[in-house]
CSV table of C-alpha atoms and ligand atoms in Angstrom, one decimal:
chain,number,residue,atom,x,y,z
A,1271,UNK,CA,44.9,165.5,72.1
A,1272,UNK,CA,45.5,168.7,70.2
A,1273,UNK,CA,42.8,171.4,70.2
A,1274,UNK,CA,42.5,173.2,67.0
A,1275,UNK,CA,40.8,176.3,65.6
A,1276,UNK,CA,40.5,176.5,61.8
A,1277,UNK,CA,40.1,180.0,60.3
A,1278,UNK,CA,38.8,179.4,56.8
A,1279,UNK,CA,37.4,175.9,57.4
A,1280,UNK,CA,35.1,176.1,54.4
A,1281,UNK,CA,38.0,176.6,51.9
A,1282,UNK,CA,40.3,174.2,50.0
A,1283,UNK,CA,42.9,174.0,52.8
A,1284,UNK,CA,40.3,174.1,55.5
A,1285,UNK,CA,38.2,171.2,54.2
A,1286,UNK,CA,41.3,169.0,53.6
A,1287,UNK,CA,42.5,169.8,57.2
A,1288,UNK,CA,39.1,168.6,58.5
A,1289,UNK,CA,39.5,165.4,56.5
A,1290,UNK,CA,42.9,164.8,58.3
A,1291,UNK,CA,41.3,165.6,61.6
A,1292,UNK,CA,38.4,163.3,60.9
A,1293,UNK,CA,40.8,160.4,60.1
A,1294,UNK,CA,42.6,161.0,63.5
A,1295,UNK,CA,39.9,161.6,66.1
A,1296,UNK,CA,42.1,160.4,68.9
A,1297,UNK,CA,44.7,163.1,68.1
A,1298,UNK,CA,42.7,166.2,67.3
A,1299,UNK,CA,39.6,168.0,68.5
A,1300,UNK,CA,38.1,171.0,66.7
A,1301,UNK,CA,37.2,173.9,69.0
A,1302,UNK,CA,36.4,176.7,66.5
A,1303,UNK,CA,35.6,176.9,62.8
A,1304,UNK,CA,35.1,179.9,60.6
A,1305,UNK,CA,33.7,180.4,57.2
A,1306,UNK,CA,32.8,183.5,55.1
A,1307,UNK,CA,30.0,183.0,52.5
A,1308,UNK,CA,29.5,179.3,52.5
A,1309,UNK,CA,27.0,179.1,55.4
A,1310,UNK,CA,25.7,175.6,54.4
A,1311,UNK,CA,29.1,174.0,54.5
A,1312,UNK,CA,30.0,175.7,57.8
A,1313,UNK,CA,26.7,174.4,59.3
A,1314,UNK,CA,27.4,170.9,58.0
A,1315,UNK,CA,31.0,171.0,59.5
A,1316,UNK,CA,29.7,172.4,62.8
A,1317,UNK,CA,27.2,169.6,63.2
A,1318,UNK,CA,29.8,167.0,62.4
A,1319,UNK,CA,32.7,168.3,64.5
A,1320,UNK,CA,30.8,170.0,67.3
A,1321,UNK,CA,33.2,172.9,68.0
A,1322,UNK,CA,32.6,175.3,70.9
A,1323,UNK,CA,32.3,178.2,68.4
A,1324,UNK,CA,31.7,179.0,64.8
A,1325,UNK,CA,32.2,182.4,63.1
A,1326,UNK,CA,30.5,183.4,59.9
A,1327,UNK,CA,32.3,186.5,58.7
A,1328,UNK,CA,29.7,187.4,56.1
A,1329,UNK,CA,27.2,189.0,58.5
A,1330,UNK,CA,24.3,188.5,56.1
A,1331,UNK,CA,24.5,184.8,56.7
A,1332,UNK,CA,24.4,185.0,60.5
A,1333,UNK,CA,20.7,184.2,61.0
A,1334,UNK,CA,21.0,181.2,58.7
A,1335,UNK,CA,23.8,179.7,60.7
A,1336,UNK,CA,22.4,180.7,64.1
A,1337,UNK,CA,19.0,179.1,63.2
A,1338,UNK,CA,20.6,175.9,61.9
A,1339,UNK,CA,22.7,175.5,65.1
A,1340,UNK,CA,20.0,176.6,67.5
A,1341,UNK,CA,19.5,173.1,69.0
A,1342,UNK,CA,23.2,172.8,69.9
A,1343,UNK,CA,25.6,174.4,72.4
A,1344,UNK,CA,27.7,175.9,69.7
A,1345,UNK,CA,28.3,179.6,70.1
A,1346,UNK,CA,27.7,181.4,66.8
A,1347,UNK,CA,29.4,184.8,66.0
A,1348,UNK,CA,29.4,186.9,62.9
A,1349,UNK,CA,31.8,189.5,61.3
A,1350,UNK,CA,35.5,189.9,60.8
A,1351,UNK,CA,36.3,191.0,64.3
A,1352,UNK,CA,34.9,187.7,65.6
A,1353,UNK,CA,37.8,185.9,63.8
A,1354,UNK,CA,40.1,187.1,66.6
A,1355,UNK,CA,37.8,185.4,69.1
A,1356,UNK,CA,38.1,182.1,67.2
A,1357,UNK,CA,41.8,182.6,67.0
A,1358,UNK,CA,42.4,183.3,70.7
A,1359,UNK,CA,39.8,180.9,72.2
A,1360,UNK,CA,40.7,179.4,75.5
A,1361,UNK,CA,41.9,175.8,75.3
A,1362,UNK,CA,43.0,176.1,71.7
A,1363,UNK,CA,46.6,174.8,71.1
A,1364,UNK,CA,47.0,175.4,67.4
A,1365,UNK,CA,45.3,177.8,65.0
A,1366,UNK,CA,45.2,176.8,61.3
A,1367,UNK,CA,45.1,180.1,59.3
A,1368,UNK,CA,43.5,179.0,56.1
A,1369,UNK,CA,41.7,182.2,55.2
A,1370,UNK,CA,42.6,183.8,51.9
A,1371,UNK,CA,44.0,187.3,51.9
A,1372,UNK,CA,45.3,190.0,54.2
A,1373,UNK,CA,42.1,189.7,56.3
A,1374,UNK,CA,44.1,187.0,58.1
A,1375,UNK,CA,46.5,189.5,59.6
A,1376,UNK,CA,44.5,190.6,62.7
A,1377,UNK,CA,43.3,187.1,63.7
A,1378,UNK,CA,46.9,185.8,63.3
A,1379,UNK,CA,48.1,188.5,65.6
A,1380,UNK,CA,45.3,187.7,68.1
A,1381,UNK,CA,46.3,184.0,68.1
A,1382,UNK,CA,50.0,184.8,68.6
A,1383,UNK,CA,49.3,187.2,71.5
A,1384,UNK,CA,47.2,184.5,73.1
A,1385,UNK,CA,50.2,182.1,72.8
A,1386,UNK,CA,48.7,179.8,70.2
A,1387,UNK,CA,50.9,178.0,67.8
A,1388,UNK,CA,50.1,178.8,64.2
A,1389,UNK,CA,49.8,176.4,61.3
A,1390,UNK,CA,50.2,179.0,58.5
A,1391,UNK,CA,48.5,178.5,55.1
A,1392,UNK,CA,47.5,182.2,54.9
A,1393,UNK,CA,50.8,183.4,53.3
A,1394,UNK,CA,49.4,186.9,52.6
A,1395,UNK,CA,49.7,187.6,56.4
A,1396,UNK,CA,53.5,187.1,56.3
A,1397,UNK,CA,53.8,189.0,53.0
A,1398,UNK,CA,52.0,192.0,54.5
A,1399,UNK,CA,53.7,192.1,57.9
A,1400,UNK,CA,56.4,189.4,58.1
A,1401,UNK,CA,58.7,191.4,60.4
A,1402,UNK,CA,55.9,192.2,62.8
A,1403,UNK,CA,54.4,188.7,62.9
A,1404,UNK,CA,57.8,186.9,63.3
A,1405,UNK,CA,58.9,189.3,66.0
A,1406,UNK,CA,55.6,188.9,67.9
A,1407,UNK,CA,55.9,185.1,67.5
A,1408,UNK,CA,59.4,185.1,69.1
A,1409,UNK,CA,58.2,187.3,71.9
A,1410,UNK,CA,55.3,185.0,72.7
A,1411,UNK,CA,57.3,181.8,72.2
A,1412,UNK,CA,54.9,180.7,69.4
A,1413,UNK,CA,55.8,178.3,66.6
A,1414,UNK,CA,54.8,179.2,63.1
A,1415,UNK,CA,54.6,175.9,61.2
A,1416,UNK,CA,54.2,176.3,57.4
A,1417,UNK,CA,51.4,174.6,55.5
A,1418,UNK,CA,52.4,175.9,52.1
A,1419,UNK,CA,54.0,172.9,50.4
A,1420,UNK,CA,57.3,174.6,49.5
A,1421,UNK,CA,57.8,176.0,52.9
A,1422,UNK,CA,56.7,172.8,54.6
A,1423,UNK,CA,59.4,171.1,52.5
A,1424,UNK,CA,62.1,173.6,53.6
A,1425,UNK,CA,60.9,173.3,57.2
A,1426,UNK,CA,61.2,169.5,57.0
A,1427,UNK,CA,64.7,169.7,55.4
A,1428,UNK,CA,65.8,171.9,58.3
A,1429,UNK,CA,64.8,169.5,61.1
A,1430,UNK,CA,68.0,168.8,63.0
A,1431,UNK,CA,70.0,171.5,61.1
A,1432,UNK,CA,71.2,174.9,62.1
A,1433,UNK,CA,69.7,177.7,60.1
A,1434,UNK,CA,73.1,179.3,60.1
A,1435,UNK,CA,74.3,176.5,57.8
A,1436,UNK,CA,71.8,177.4,55.1
A,1437,UNK,CA,73.6,178.8,52.0
A,1438,UNK,CA,70.4,179.2,50.0
A,1439,UNK,CA,67.0,177.6,49.3
A,1440,UNK,CA,65.3,176.8,46.1
A,1441,UNK,CA,61.5,177.1,46.0
A,1442,UNK,CA,60.1,174.9,43.2
A,1443,UNK,CA,57.3,176.3,41.0
A,1444,UNK,CA,55.2,174.2,38.7
A,1445,UNK,CA,55.0,177.1,36.3
A,1446,UNK,CA,51.2,176.9,36.2
A,1447,UNK,CA,49.0,176.4,33.2
A,1448,UNK,CA,50.9,179.0,31.1
A,1449,UNK,CA,54.4,177.8,31.5
A,1450,UNK,CA,56.4,178.4,28.2
A,1451,UNK,CA,53.9,180.8,26.8
A,1452,UNK,CA,54.8,184.3,25.6
A,1453,UNK,CA,53.2,187.7,26.2
A,1454,UNK,CA,51.1,187.7,23.0
A,1455,UNK,CA,49.5,184.4,24.2
A,1456,UNK,CA,48.9,185.8,27.7
A,1457,UNK,CA,47.3,188.9,26.3
A,1458,UNK,CA,44.0,187.1,25.7
A,1459,UNK,CA,43.9,184.2,28.2
A,1460,UNK,CA,40.6,183.8,30.0
A,1461,UNK,CA,39.9,183.1,33.6
A,1462,UNK,CA,38.7,179.6,32.7
A,1463,UNK,CA,42.2,178.8,31.2
A,1464,UNK,CA,44.0,180.4,34.2
A,1465,UNK,CA,41.9,178.4,36.7
A,1466,UNK,CA,43.1,175.1,35.2
A,1467,UNK,CA,46.1,174.3,37.3
A,1468,UNK,CA,48.1,171.3,36.0
A,1469,UNK,CA,49.0,169.8,39.4
A,1470,UNK,CA,47.1,171.3,42.3
A,1471,UNK,CA,43.4,171.8,43.1
A,1472,UNK,CA,43.1,175.0,45.2
A,1473,UNK,CA,41.0,178.1,45.9
A,1474,UNK,CA,40.4,180.5,43.0
A,1475,UNK,CA,42.7,183.3,44.2
A,1476,UNK,CA,45.9,181.1,44.7
A,1477,UNK,CA,45.2,179.4,41.4
A,1478,UNK,CA,45.3,182.7,39.5
A,1479,UNK,CA,48.4,183.6,41.6
A,1480,UNK,CA,50.0,180.4,40.4
A,1481,UNK,CA,49.2,181.2,36.7
A,1482,UNK,CA,50.7,184.7,37.0
A,1483,UNK,CA,53.7,183.5,39.2
A,1484,UNK,CA,52.6,186.0,41.9
A,1485,UNK,CA,52.1,182.9,44.1
A,1486,UNK,CA,55.8,182.2,43.8
A,1487,UNK,CA,56.6,185.9,44.4
A,1488,UNK,CA,54.5,185.8,47.6
A,1489,UNK,CA,56.2,182.6,48.6
A,1490,UNK,CA,59.7,184.1,48.2
A,1491,UNK,CA,58.6,186.8,50.7
A,1492,UNK,CA,56.9,184.2,52.9
A,1493,UNK,CA,60.2,182.2,53.0
A,1494,UNK,CA,62.3,185.2,53.9
A,1495,UNK,CA,60.3,185.7,57.1
A,1496,UNK,CA,59.8,182.0,58.0
A,1497,UNK,CA,63.4,181.1,57.7
A,1498,UNK,CA,65.1,184.5,58.4
A,1499,UNK,CA,66.9,184.6,55.0
A,1500,UNK,CA,68.4,187.4,52.9
A,1501,UNK,CA,66.7,188.0,49.5
A,1502,UNK,CA,69.7,186.6,47.6
A,1503,UNK,CA,69.5,183.3,49.5
A,1504,UNK,CA,66.1,182.6,48.0
A,1505,UNK,CA,65.9,181.2,44.5
A,1506,UNK,CA,63.0,179.9,42.4
A,1507,UNK,CA,63.3,176.9,40.0
A,1508,UNK,CA,60.5,175.8,37.7
A,1509,UNK,CA,59.8,172.1,38.2
A,1510,UNK,CA,56.6,171.1,36.2
A,1511,UNK,CA,56.0,167.8,37.9
A,1512,UNK,CA,55.8,169.3,41.5
A,1513,UNK,CA,57.4,166.2,43.0
A,1514,UNK,CA,60.4,168.0,44.6
A,1515,UNK,CA,58.6,170.4,46.8
A,1516,UNK,CA,61.6,172.5,47.5
A,1517,UNK,CA,65.3,172.3,48.5
A,1518,UNK,CA,67.9,173.6,50.9
A,1519,UNK,CA,71.6,174.0,49.9
A,1520,UNK,CA,73.9,174.0,52.9
A,1521,UNK,CA,77.2,175.7,53.4
A,1522,UNK,CA,79.2,172.5,52.7
A,1523,UNK,CA,77.5,172.2,49.2
A,1524,UNK,CA,75.2,169.4,50.3
A,1525,UNK,CA,71.5,169.7,49.3
A,1526,UNK,CA,68.4,168.3,50.9
A,1527,UNK,CA,65.1,168.1,49.1
A,1528,UNK,CA,61.7,167.0,50.4
A,1529,UNK,CA,59.6,165.1,47.9
A,1530,UNK,CA,56.2,163.5,47.4
A,1531,UNK,CA,53.1,163.6,45.3
A,1532,UNK,CA,51.5,167.0,44.9
A,1533,UNK,CA,48.9,166.6,47.5
A,1534,UNK,CA,48.2,169.3,50.1
A,1535,UNK,CA,47.1,166.6,52.6
A,1536,UNK,CA,50.8,165.9,53.2
A,1537,UNK,CA,51.9,169.4,54.4
A,1538,UNK,CA,48.6,169.8,56.3
A,1539,UNK,CA,49.1,166.5,58.0
A,1540,UNK,CA,52.7,167.4,58.9
A,1541,UNK,CA,51.8,170.8,60.2
A,1542,UNK,CA,49.0,169.4,62.4
A,1543,UNK,CA,51.1,166.6,63.8
A,1544,UNK,CA,54.4,168.6,64.2
A,1545,UNK,CA,56.7,167.8,65.9
A,1546,UNK,CA,55.5,164.2,65.4
A,1547,UNK,CA,55.1,162.3,62.2
A,1548,UNK,CA,51.8,160.3,62.0
A,1549,UNK,CA,51.2,157.5,59.6
A,1550,UNK,CA,48.7,158.1,56.8
A,1551,UNK,CA,47.2,156.1,54.0
A,1552,UNK,CA,47.8,158.8,51.4
A,1553,UNK,CA,48.7,157.6,47.9
A,1554,UNK,CA,52.4,156.7,47.7
A,1555,UNK,CA,54.8,158.0,45.0
A,1556,UNK,CA,55.8,155.5,42.2
A,1557,UNK,CA,59.0,156.2,40.4
A,1558,UNK,CA,57.7,154.5,37.3
A,1559,UNK,CA,55.0,157.2,37.0
A,1560,UNK,CA,57.7,159.9,36.9
A,1561,UNK,CA,60.6,158.6,35.0
A,1562,UNK,CA,61.8,162.2,34.5
A,1563,UNK,CA,61.9,165.2,36.7
A,1564,UNK,CA,62.7,168.5,34.9
A,1565,UNK,CA,64.0,171.8,36.1
A,1566,UNK,CA,64.0,175.2,34.3
A,1567,UNK,CA,64.8,178.8,34.9
A,1568,UNK,CA,61.7,180.9,35.7
A,1569,UNK,CA,60.7,183.4,33.0
A,1570,UNK,CA,60.6,186.6,34.9
A,1571,UNK,CA,60.3,188.8,31.8
A,1572,UNK,CA,57.1,187.2,30.6
A,1573,UNK,CA,55.7,186.7,34.2
A,1574,UNK,CA,56.6,190.1,35.6
A,1575,UNK,CA,54.9,189.4,39.0
A,1576,UNK,CA,57.8,187.3,40.2
A,1577,UNK,CA,60.2,190.1,39.5
A,1578,UNK,CA,57.9,192.7,41.1
A,1579,UNK,CA,57.8,190.6,44.3
A,1580,UNK,CA,61.6,190.4,44.4
A,1581,UNK,CA,61.8,194.1,43.9
A,1582,UNK,CA,59.2,194.7,46.7
A,1583,UNK,CA,61.2,192.4,49.1
A,1584,UNK,CA,64.4,194.2,48.3
A,1585,UNK,CA,62.8,197.6,49.0
A,1586,UNK,CA,61.2,196.3,52.2
A,1587,UNK,CA,59.0,198.4,54.5
A,1588,UNK,CA,55.4,198.5,53.4
A,1589,UNK,CA,56.3,197.6,49.7
A,1590,UNK,CA,55.3,193.9,50.1
A,1591,UNK,CA,52.1,195.0,51.7
A,1592,UNK,CA,51.4,197.2,48.7
A,1593,UNK,CA,52.0,194.5,46.1
A,1594,UNK,CA,49.8,192.1,48.2
A,1595,UNK,CA,46.9,194.5,48.4
A,1596,UNK,CA,47.2,195.5,44.7
A,1597,UNK,CA,47.3,191.8,43.8
A,1598,UNK,CA,44.2,190.9,45.8
A,1599,UNK,CA,42.3,193.7,43.9
A,1600,UNK,CA,43.5,192.7,40.4
A,1601,UNK,CA,42.9,189.0,40.9
A,1602,UNK,CA,39.4,189.7,42.0
A,1603,UNK,CA,38.9,192.0,39.0
A,1604,UNK,CA,40.4,189.3,36.7
A,1605,UNK,CA,38.0,186.7,38.1
A,1606,UNK,CA,35.2,189.1,37.3
A,1607,UNK,CA,36.4,189.6,33.7
A,1608,UNK,CA,37.1,193.3,34.5
A,1609,UNK,CA,40.8,193.3,33.5
A,1610,UNK,CA,43.1,191.2,31.3
A,1611,UNK,CA,45.8,188.8,32.5
A,1612,UNK,CA,48.8,191.0,31.7
A,1613,UNK,CA,47.1,194.1,33.1
A,1614,UNK,CA,47.3,192.6,36.5
A,1615,UNK,CA,51.1,193.2,36.7
A,1616,UNK,CA,50.7,196.7,35.2
A,1617,UNK,CA,48.3,197.8,38.0
A,1618,UNK,CA,50.6,196.2,40.7
A,1619,UNK,CA,53.6,198.1,39.3
A,1620,UNK,CA,51.6,201.4,39.2
A,1621,UNK,CA,50.7,200.9,42.9
A,1622,UNK,CA,54.3,200.3,43.8
A,1623,UNK,CA,55.2,203.6,42.1
A,1624,UNK,CA,52.1,205.5,43.3
A,1625,UNK,CA,51.7,204.6,47.0
A,1626,UNK,CA,53.6,206.2,49.8
A,1627,UNK,CA,56.6,204.2,50.9
A,1628,UNK,CA,57.1,203.7,54.6
A,1629,UNK,CA,60.4,202.2,55.7
A,1630,UNK,CA,59.5,201.1,59.2
A,1631,UNK,CA,55.8,200.5,59.3
A,1632,UNK,CA,53.7,200.0,62.4
A,1633,UNK,CA,50.7,197.7,62.4
A,1634,UNK,CA,48.5,200.7,61.8
A,1635,UNK,CA,50.7,201.7,58.8
A,1636,UNK,CA,50.2,198.2,57.4
A,1637,UNK,CA,46.5,198.3,57.8
A,1638,UNK,CA,46.3,201.8,56.2
A,1639,UNK,CA,48.6,200.8,53.4
A,1640,UNK,CA,46.4,197.8,52.7
A,1641,UNK,CA,43.3,199.9,52.6
A,1642,UNK,CA,44.7,202.8,50.6
A,1643,UNK,CA,46.3,200.5,48.0
A,1644,UNK,CA,43.0,198.7,47.5
A,1645,UNK,CA,41.3,202.0,46.8
A,1646,UNK,CA,44.1,203.1,44.4
A,1647,UNK,CA,44.3,199.8,42.6
A,1648,UNK,CA,40.5,199.8,42.4
A,1649,UNK,CA,40.6,203.1,40.6
A,1650,UNK,CA,43.3,201.9,38.2
A,1651,UNK,CA,41.2,198.9,37.4
A,1652,UNK,CA,38.0,200.9,36.6
A,1653,UNK,CA,39.9,203.5,34.5
B,1933,NDP,P1,39.8,179.1,49.4
B,1933,NDP,O1,39.3,180.2,48.6
B,1933,NDP,O2,39.5,177.7,49.0
B,1933,NDP,O3,39.2,179.3,50.9
B,1933,NDP,C1,39.3,180.5,51.6
B,1933,NDP,C2,38.7,180.4,52.9
B,1933,NDP,O4,38.7,181.8,53.5
B,1933,NDP,C3,37.3,180.0,52.9
B,1933,NDP,O5,37.0,179.4,54.1
B,1933,NDP,C4,36.5,181.3,52.8
B,1933,NDP,O6,35.2,181.2,53.3
B,1933,NDP,C5,37.3,182.2,53.7
B,1933,NDP,N1,37.2,183.6,53.4
B,1933,NDP,C6,37.2,184.2,52.1
B,1933,NDP,N2,37.1,185.5,52.2
B,1933,NDP,C7,37.1,185.8,53.6
B,1933,NDP,C8,36.9,187.0,54.3
B,1933,NDP,N3,36.8,188.2,53.7
B,1933,NDP,N4,36.9,186.9,55.6
B,1933,NDP,C9,37.1,185.7,56.3
B,1933,NDP,N5,37.2,184.6,55.6
B,1933,NDP,C10,37.2,184.6,54.3
B,1933,NDP,O7,41.3,179.3,49.6
B,1933,NDP,P2,42.5,178.2,49.8
B,1933,NDP,O8,42.0,177.2,50.8
B,1933,NDP,O9,42.9,177.7,48.5
B,1933,NDP,O10,43.7,179.1,50.4
B,1933,NDP,C11,43.6,179.6,51.7
B,1933,NDP,C12,45.0,180.1,52.0
B,1933,NDP,O11,46.0,179.1,52.0
B,1933,NDP,C13,45.5,181.2,51.0
B,1933,NDP,O12,46.3,182.2,51.7
B,1933,NDP,C14,46.4,180.4,50.1
B,1933,NDP,O13,47.4,181.2,49.5
B,1933,NDP,C15,47.0,179.4,51.1
B,1933,NDP,N6,47.4,178.1,50.4
B,1933,NDP,C16,46.5,177.3,49.8
B,1933,NDP,C17,46.9,176.2,49.2
B,1933,NDP,C18,45.9,175.3,48.6
B,1933,NDP,O14,46.2,174.2,48.1
B,1933,NDP,N7,44.6,175.6,48.5
B,1933,NDP,C19,48.3,175.8,49.1
B,1933,NDP,C20,49.2,176.7,49.8
B,1933,NDP,C21,48.7,177.8,50.4
B,1933,NDP,P3,33.9,180.8,52.3
B,1933,NDP,O15,34.4,179.8,51.4
B,1933,NDP,O16,32.9,180.3,53.3
B,1933,NDP,O17,33.5,182.0,51.6
B,1934,MG,MG1,52.9,176.8,47.6
């Protein structure tokens, strides 16, 4: 029996993870659940899975959750700081970090310090502070098991392999809803168009990131830290069908790919079960549905974000933290119709130029960079 805490249980990854858990009650028990604004869903989940603790980070919803769970033994906490309690709760073996954004950083650190293994969906945490997180995980002997489908693919390809034998990896990208479009088209796209991902149903922020290719940029940075690679060992290849989830090329020229239907249940199921593989009834791949698999070069001139992410990773220090914070601000602004699609990259680039560069940041430096960049980016959006 694996005891699990889910940070961000009410989101796209969180709800799919609960479906996997519900289908395997003899394997998993939920000890803590957190949600932010969706109090009703959190209450429903709590009544069904009976965890020891729930956290509602939006404090204005505390009374609603507390009242609804008053007849139970479930401890109800509110606020961002309580995420760390859900992450470090006694008896928890594995923490699924399915929160969106850099708010995941502190609870992930709390979980690692408490010796909990991490099933990591919250890529922003590794983008912001990958060196710090991976060093801490090594010190505390904690596994970080990727949930992101590309990284799960690489992770699965590396089972039984030495990481020293990796020549390079290819992260596949669907290209999103605007693949093949030029800048004059992108100038006027709406959030409704950007939210229509061709292959995956996901939360709003990552869906916009997929349309702008920032998601792939963040994933390049995520891969660097998860697999301890140099920047030049990480390549991106556009693959519209999202069947090949990513590939590893070894030093003898051989390549391994992990494949399957584009369904987040697969990597979530693998991360929860790791190191085992557990049978599932998920839909199986049929070759006749996909007679062709295509691969293209990513268009980094039209989709500047991928290029900005590579630049940030090469620069190192707090630069990835800067692009992440700026990106969180511009995506929110785009979702509120406050800036255009192409302006998002302009603001991110201005933040990279305008923010103070710190070569070897401490945790405090990261938290301050995150906060200051949000203020700076916010001003650029309103001007
Ligand atoms: P969603 O937007 O669907 O869910 C986000 C979760 O985080 C919700 O539970 C939400 O609570 C909670 N949350 C939002 N804001 C805060 C906050 N300020 N403090 C605490 N909790 C908060 O996102 P996804 O599930 O799509 O993505 C989650 C993470 O997983 C992201 O980092 C994403 O990049 C990554 N990921 C997602 C994939 C997917 O298929 N969805 C694939 C690969 C990676 P509430 O809803 O109650 O407000
Ligand atoms: Mg991904």
